[in-house]
PDB file of C-alpha atoms in Angstrom:
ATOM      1  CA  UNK A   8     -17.155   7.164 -13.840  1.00 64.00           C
ATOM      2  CA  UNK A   9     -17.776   4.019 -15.431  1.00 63.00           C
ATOM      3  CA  UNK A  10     -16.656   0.414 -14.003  1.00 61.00           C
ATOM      4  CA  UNK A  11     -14.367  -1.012 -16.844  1.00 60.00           C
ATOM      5  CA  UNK A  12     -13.419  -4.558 -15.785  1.00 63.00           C
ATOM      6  CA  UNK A  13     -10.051  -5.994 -16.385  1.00 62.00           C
ATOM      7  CA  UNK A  14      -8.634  -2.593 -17.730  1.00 60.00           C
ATOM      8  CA  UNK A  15      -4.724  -2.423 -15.955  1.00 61.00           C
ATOM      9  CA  UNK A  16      -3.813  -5.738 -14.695  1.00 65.00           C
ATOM     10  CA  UNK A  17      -6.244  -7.917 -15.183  1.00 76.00           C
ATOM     11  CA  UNK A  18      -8.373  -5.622 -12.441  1.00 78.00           C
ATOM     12  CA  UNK A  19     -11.250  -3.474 -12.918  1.00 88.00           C
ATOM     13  CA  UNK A  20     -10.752   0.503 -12.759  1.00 93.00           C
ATOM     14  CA  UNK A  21     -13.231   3.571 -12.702  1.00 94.00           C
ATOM     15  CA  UNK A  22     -13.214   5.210 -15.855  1.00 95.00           C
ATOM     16  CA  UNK A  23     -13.880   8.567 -16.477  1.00 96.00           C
ATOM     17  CA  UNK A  24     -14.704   9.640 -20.181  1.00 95.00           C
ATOM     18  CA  UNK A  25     -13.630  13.299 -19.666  1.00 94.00           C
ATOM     19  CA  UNK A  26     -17.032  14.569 -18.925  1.00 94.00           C
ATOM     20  CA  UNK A  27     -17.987  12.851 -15.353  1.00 95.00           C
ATOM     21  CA  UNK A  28     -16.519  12.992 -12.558  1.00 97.00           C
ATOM     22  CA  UNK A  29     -16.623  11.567  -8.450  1.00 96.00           C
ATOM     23  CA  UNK A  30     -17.155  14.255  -5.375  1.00 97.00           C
ATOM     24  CA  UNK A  31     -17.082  12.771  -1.732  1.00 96.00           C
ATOM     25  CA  UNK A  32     -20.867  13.212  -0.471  1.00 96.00           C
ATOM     26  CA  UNK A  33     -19.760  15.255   2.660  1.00 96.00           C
ATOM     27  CA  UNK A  34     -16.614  17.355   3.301  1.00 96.00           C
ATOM     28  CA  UNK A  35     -13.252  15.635   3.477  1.00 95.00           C
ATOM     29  CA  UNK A  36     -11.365  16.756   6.530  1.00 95.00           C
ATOM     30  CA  UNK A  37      -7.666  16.345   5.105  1.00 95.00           C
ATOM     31  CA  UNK A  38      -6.028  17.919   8.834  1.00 95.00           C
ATOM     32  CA  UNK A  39      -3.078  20.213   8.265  1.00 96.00           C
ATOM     33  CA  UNK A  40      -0.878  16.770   7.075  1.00 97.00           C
ATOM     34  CA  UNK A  41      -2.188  14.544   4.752  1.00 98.00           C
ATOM     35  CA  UNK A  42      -0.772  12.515   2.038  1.00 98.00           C
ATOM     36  CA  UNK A  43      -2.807  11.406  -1.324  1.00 98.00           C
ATOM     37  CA  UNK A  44      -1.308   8.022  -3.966  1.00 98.00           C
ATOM     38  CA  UNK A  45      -3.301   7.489  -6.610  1.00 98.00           C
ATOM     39  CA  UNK A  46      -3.017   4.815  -9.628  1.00 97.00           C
ATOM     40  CA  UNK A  47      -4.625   6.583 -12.312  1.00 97.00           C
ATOM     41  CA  UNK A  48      -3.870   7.493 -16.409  1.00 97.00           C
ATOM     42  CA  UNK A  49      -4.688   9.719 -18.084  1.00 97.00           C
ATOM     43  CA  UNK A  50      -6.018   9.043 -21.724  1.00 96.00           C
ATOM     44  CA  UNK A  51      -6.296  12.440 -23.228  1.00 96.00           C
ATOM     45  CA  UNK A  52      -6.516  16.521 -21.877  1.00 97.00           C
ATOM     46  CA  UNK A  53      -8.134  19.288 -23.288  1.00 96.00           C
ATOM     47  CA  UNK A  54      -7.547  22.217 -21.072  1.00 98.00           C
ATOM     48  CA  UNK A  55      -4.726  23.079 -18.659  1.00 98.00           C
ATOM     49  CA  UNK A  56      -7.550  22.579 -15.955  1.00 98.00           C
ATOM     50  CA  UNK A  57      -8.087  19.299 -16.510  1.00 98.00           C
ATOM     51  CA  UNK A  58      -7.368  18.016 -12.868  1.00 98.00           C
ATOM     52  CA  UNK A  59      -7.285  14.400 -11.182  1.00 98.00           C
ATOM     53  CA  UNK A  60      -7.473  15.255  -7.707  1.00 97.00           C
ATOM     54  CA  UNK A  61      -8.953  18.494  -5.852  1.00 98.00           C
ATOM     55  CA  UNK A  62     -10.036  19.772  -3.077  1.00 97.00           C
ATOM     56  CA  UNK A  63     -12.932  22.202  -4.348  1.00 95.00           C
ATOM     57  CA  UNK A  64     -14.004  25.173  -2.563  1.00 95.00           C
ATOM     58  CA  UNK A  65     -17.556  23.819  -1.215  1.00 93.00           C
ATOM     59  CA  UNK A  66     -17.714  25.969   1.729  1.00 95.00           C
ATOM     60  CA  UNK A  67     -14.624  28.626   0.860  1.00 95.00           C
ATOM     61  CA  UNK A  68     -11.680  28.682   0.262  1.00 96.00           C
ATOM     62  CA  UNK A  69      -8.361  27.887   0.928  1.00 97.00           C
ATOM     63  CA  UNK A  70      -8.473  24.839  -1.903  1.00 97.00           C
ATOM     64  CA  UNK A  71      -6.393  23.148  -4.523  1.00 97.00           C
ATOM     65  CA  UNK A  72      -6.551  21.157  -7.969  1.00 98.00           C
ATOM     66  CA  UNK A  73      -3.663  19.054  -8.943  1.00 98.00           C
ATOM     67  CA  UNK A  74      -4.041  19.587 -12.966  1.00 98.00           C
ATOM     68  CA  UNK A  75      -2.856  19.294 -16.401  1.00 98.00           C
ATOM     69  CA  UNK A  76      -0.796  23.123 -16.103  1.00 97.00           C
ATOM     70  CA  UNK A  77      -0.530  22.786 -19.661  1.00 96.00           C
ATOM     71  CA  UNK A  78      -3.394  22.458 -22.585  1.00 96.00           C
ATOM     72  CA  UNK A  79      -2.316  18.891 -24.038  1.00 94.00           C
ATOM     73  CA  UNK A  80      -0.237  17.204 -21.389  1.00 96.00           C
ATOM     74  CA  UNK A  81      -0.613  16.388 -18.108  1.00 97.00           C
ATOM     75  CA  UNK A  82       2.337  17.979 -16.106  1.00 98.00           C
ATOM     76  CA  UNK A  83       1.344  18.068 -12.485  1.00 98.00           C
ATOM     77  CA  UNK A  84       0.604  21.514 -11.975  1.00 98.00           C
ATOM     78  CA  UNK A  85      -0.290  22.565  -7.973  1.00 98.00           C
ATOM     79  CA  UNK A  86      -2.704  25.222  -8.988  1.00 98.00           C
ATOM     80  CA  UNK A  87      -4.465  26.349  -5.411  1.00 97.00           C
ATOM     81  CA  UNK A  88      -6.199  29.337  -3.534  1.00 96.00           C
ATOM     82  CA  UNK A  89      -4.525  30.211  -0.213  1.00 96.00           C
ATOM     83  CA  UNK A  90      -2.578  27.436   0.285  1.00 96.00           C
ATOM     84  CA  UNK A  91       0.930  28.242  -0.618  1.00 94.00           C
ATOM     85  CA  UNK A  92       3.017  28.690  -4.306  1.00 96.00           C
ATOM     86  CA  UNK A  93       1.408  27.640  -7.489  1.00 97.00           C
ATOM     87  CA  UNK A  94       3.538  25.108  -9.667  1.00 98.00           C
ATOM     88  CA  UNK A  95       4.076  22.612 -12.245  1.00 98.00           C
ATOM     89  CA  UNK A  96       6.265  19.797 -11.318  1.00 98.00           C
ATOM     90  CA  UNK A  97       6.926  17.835 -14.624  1.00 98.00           C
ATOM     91  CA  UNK A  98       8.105  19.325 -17.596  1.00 96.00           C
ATOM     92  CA  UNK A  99       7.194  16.919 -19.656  1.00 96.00           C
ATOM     93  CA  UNK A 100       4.208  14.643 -20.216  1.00 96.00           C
ATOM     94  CA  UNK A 101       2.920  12.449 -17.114  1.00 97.00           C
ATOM     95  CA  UNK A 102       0.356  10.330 -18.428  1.00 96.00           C
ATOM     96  CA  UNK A 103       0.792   6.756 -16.628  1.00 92.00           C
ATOM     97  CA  UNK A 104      -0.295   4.564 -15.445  1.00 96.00           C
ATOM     98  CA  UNK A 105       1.446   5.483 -12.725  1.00 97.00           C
ATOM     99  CA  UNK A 106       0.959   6.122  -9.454  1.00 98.00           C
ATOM    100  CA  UNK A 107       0.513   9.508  -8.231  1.00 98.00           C
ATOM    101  CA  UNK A 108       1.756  10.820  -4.591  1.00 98.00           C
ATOM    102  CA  UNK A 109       0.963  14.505  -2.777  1.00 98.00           C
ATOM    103  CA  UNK A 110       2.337  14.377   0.323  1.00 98.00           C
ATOM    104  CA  UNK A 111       0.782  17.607   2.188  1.00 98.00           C
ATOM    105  CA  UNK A 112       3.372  18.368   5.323  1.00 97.00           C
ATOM    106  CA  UNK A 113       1.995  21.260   7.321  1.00 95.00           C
ATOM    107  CA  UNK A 114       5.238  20.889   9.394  1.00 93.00           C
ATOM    108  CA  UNK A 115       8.153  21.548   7.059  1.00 96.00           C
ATOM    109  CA  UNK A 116       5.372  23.566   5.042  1.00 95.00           C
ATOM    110  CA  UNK A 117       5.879  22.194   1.926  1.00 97.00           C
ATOM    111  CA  UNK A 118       4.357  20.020  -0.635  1.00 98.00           C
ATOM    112  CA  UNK A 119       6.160  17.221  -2.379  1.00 98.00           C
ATOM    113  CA  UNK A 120       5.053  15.142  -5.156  1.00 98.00           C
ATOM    114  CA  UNK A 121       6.322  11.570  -6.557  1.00 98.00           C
ATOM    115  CA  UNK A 122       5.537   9.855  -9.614  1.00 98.00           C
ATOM    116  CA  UNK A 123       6.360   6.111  -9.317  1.00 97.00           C
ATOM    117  CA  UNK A 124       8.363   6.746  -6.399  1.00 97.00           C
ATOM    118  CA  UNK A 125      10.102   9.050  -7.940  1.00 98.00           C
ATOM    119  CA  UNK A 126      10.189  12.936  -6.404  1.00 98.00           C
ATOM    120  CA  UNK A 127       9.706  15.754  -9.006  1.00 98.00           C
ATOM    121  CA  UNK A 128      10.233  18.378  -6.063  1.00 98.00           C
ATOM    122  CA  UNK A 129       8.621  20.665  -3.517  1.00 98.00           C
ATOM    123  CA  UNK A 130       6.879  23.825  -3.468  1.00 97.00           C
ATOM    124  CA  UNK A 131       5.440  25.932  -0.365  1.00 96.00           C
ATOM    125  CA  UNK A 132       2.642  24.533   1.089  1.00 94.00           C
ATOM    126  CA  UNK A 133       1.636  27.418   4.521  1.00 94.00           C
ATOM    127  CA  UNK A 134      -2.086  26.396   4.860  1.00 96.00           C
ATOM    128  CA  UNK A 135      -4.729  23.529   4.877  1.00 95.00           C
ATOM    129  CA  UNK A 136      -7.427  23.137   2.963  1.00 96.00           C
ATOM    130  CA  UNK A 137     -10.760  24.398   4.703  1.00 96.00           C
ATOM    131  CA  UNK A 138     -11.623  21.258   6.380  1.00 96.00           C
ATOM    132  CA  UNK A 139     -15.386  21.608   5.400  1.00 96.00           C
ATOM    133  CA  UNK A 140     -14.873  21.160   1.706  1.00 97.00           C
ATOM    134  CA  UNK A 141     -15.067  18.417  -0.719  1.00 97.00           C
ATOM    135  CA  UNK A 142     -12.669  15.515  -2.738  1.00 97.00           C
ATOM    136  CA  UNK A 143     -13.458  15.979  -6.439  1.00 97.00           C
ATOM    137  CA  UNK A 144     -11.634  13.023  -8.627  1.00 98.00           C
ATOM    138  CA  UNK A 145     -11.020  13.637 -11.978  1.00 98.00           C
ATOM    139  CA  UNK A 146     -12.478  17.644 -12.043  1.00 97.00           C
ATOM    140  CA  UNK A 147     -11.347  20.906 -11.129  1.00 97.00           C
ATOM    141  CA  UNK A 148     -12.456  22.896  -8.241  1.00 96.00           C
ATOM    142  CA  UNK A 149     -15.067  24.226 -10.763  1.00 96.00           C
ATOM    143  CA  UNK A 150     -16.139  20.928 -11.548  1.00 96.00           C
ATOM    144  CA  UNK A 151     -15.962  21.708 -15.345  1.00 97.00           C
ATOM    145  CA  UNK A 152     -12.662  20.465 -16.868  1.00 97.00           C
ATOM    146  CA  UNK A 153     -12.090  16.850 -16.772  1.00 97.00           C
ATOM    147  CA  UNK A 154      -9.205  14.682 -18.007  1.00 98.00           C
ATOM    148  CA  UNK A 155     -10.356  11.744 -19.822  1.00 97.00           C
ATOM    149  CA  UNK A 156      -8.459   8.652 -17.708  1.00 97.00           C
ATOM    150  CA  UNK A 157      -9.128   6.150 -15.335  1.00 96.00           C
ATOM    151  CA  UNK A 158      -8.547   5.665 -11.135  1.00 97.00           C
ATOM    152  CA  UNK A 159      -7.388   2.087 -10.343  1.00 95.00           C
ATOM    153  CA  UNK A 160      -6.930   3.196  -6.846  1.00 96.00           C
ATOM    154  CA  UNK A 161      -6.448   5.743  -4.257  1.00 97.00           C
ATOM    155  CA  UNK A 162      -5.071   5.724  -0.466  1.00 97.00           C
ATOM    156  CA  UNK A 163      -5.353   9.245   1.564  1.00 97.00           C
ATOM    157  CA  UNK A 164      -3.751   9.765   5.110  1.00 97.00           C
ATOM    158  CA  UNK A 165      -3.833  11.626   7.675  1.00 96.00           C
ATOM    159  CA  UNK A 166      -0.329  12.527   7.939  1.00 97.00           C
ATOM    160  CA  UNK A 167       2.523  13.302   5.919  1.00 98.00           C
ATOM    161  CA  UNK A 168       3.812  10.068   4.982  1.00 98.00           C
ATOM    162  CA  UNK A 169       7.668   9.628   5.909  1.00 98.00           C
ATOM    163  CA  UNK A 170       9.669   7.927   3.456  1.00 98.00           C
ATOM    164  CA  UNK A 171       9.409   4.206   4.544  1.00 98.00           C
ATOM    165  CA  UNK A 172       5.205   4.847   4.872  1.00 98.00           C
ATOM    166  CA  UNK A 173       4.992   6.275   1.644  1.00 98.00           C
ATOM    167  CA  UNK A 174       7.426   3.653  -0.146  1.00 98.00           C
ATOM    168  CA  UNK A 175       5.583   0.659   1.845  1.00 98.00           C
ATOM    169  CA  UNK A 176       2.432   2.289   0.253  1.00 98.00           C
ATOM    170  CA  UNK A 177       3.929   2.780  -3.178  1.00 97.00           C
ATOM    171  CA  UNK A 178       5.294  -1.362  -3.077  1.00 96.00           C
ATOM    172  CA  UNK A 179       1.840  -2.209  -2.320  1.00 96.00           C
ATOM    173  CA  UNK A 180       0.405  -0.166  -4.856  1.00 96.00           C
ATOM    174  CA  UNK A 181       2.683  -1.422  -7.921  1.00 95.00           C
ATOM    175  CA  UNK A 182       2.624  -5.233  -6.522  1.00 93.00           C
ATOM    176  CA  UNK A 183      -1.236  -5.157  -7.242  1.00 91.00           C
ATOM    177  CA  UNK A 184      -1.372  -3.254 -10.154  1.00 89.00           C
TER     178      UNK A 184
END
């Protein structure tokens, strides 16, 4: 990604031109609960796998894309390998700015996702990601479909943010961009 100053409120962003891409340099331990918000947009999509945040399979499997699901919109698709139920949450197009949330709860197992605070549902969520793999933003697990968008800013827990964390986050998040 590319530093692009002054992009979305006056504040600079990392953009991504659909062919680059960030991976953490070590593993990313996300625990069994976890909880990802993200202010991105997305500027265009070329494949269904075209994915903003994932876990990729580094060391094995089970891992997890959050992706377009569709070949020219980005619909929030939970697309994973041994993690629990594969599915698109939006049935329309999500292309922000907005901020993205995953909130990962091991506990209830299940999976529930938010766009600007508002929840587009849940879907079964029965294991973690191996805790010895890697954060890929803006690429798929395979590392070779990216969107073409931007990352303003991303927060990652370890827990499953309850309501008042996650809409303390979300006020935060929208205040400063």
């Amino acid at each position: 990604g590319v530093l692009k100053p002054g992009y979305l409120a006056d504040v600079n962003v990392i953009d991504f031109d659909g062919n680059d891409y960030f991976e953490s340099p070590s593993a990313y331990p996300t625990g069994n609960d976890f909880s990802f918000l993200m202010v991105a947009g997305i500027d265009a999509i070329s494949s269904a796998f075209n994915s903003i945040l994932a876990i990729r399979q580094s060391i094995g499997h089970p891992s997890f894309q959050i992706d377009a699901g569709e070949s020219s919109q980005f619909r929030l698709r939970f697309y994973d390998q041994d993690m629990g139920t594969a599915k698109t949450f939006a049935s329309s197009s999500q292309h922000g700015p907005s901020i993205y949330e995953f909130i990962f709860n091991g506990t209830a197992d299940l999976l529930e996702v938010f766009v600007d605070g508002t929840s587009l549902g849940t879907t079964s969520y029965t294991a973690a990601p191996n805790q010895g793999n890697k954060l890929n933003l803006f690429a798929n697990r395979a590392q070779n479909k990216n969107p073409d968008g931007f990352v303003a800013e991303m927060v990652g827990t370890a827990s499953a943010l309850q309501a008042t964390e996650r809409q303390a986050i979300e006020g935060y998040l929208a205040h400063k961009w």
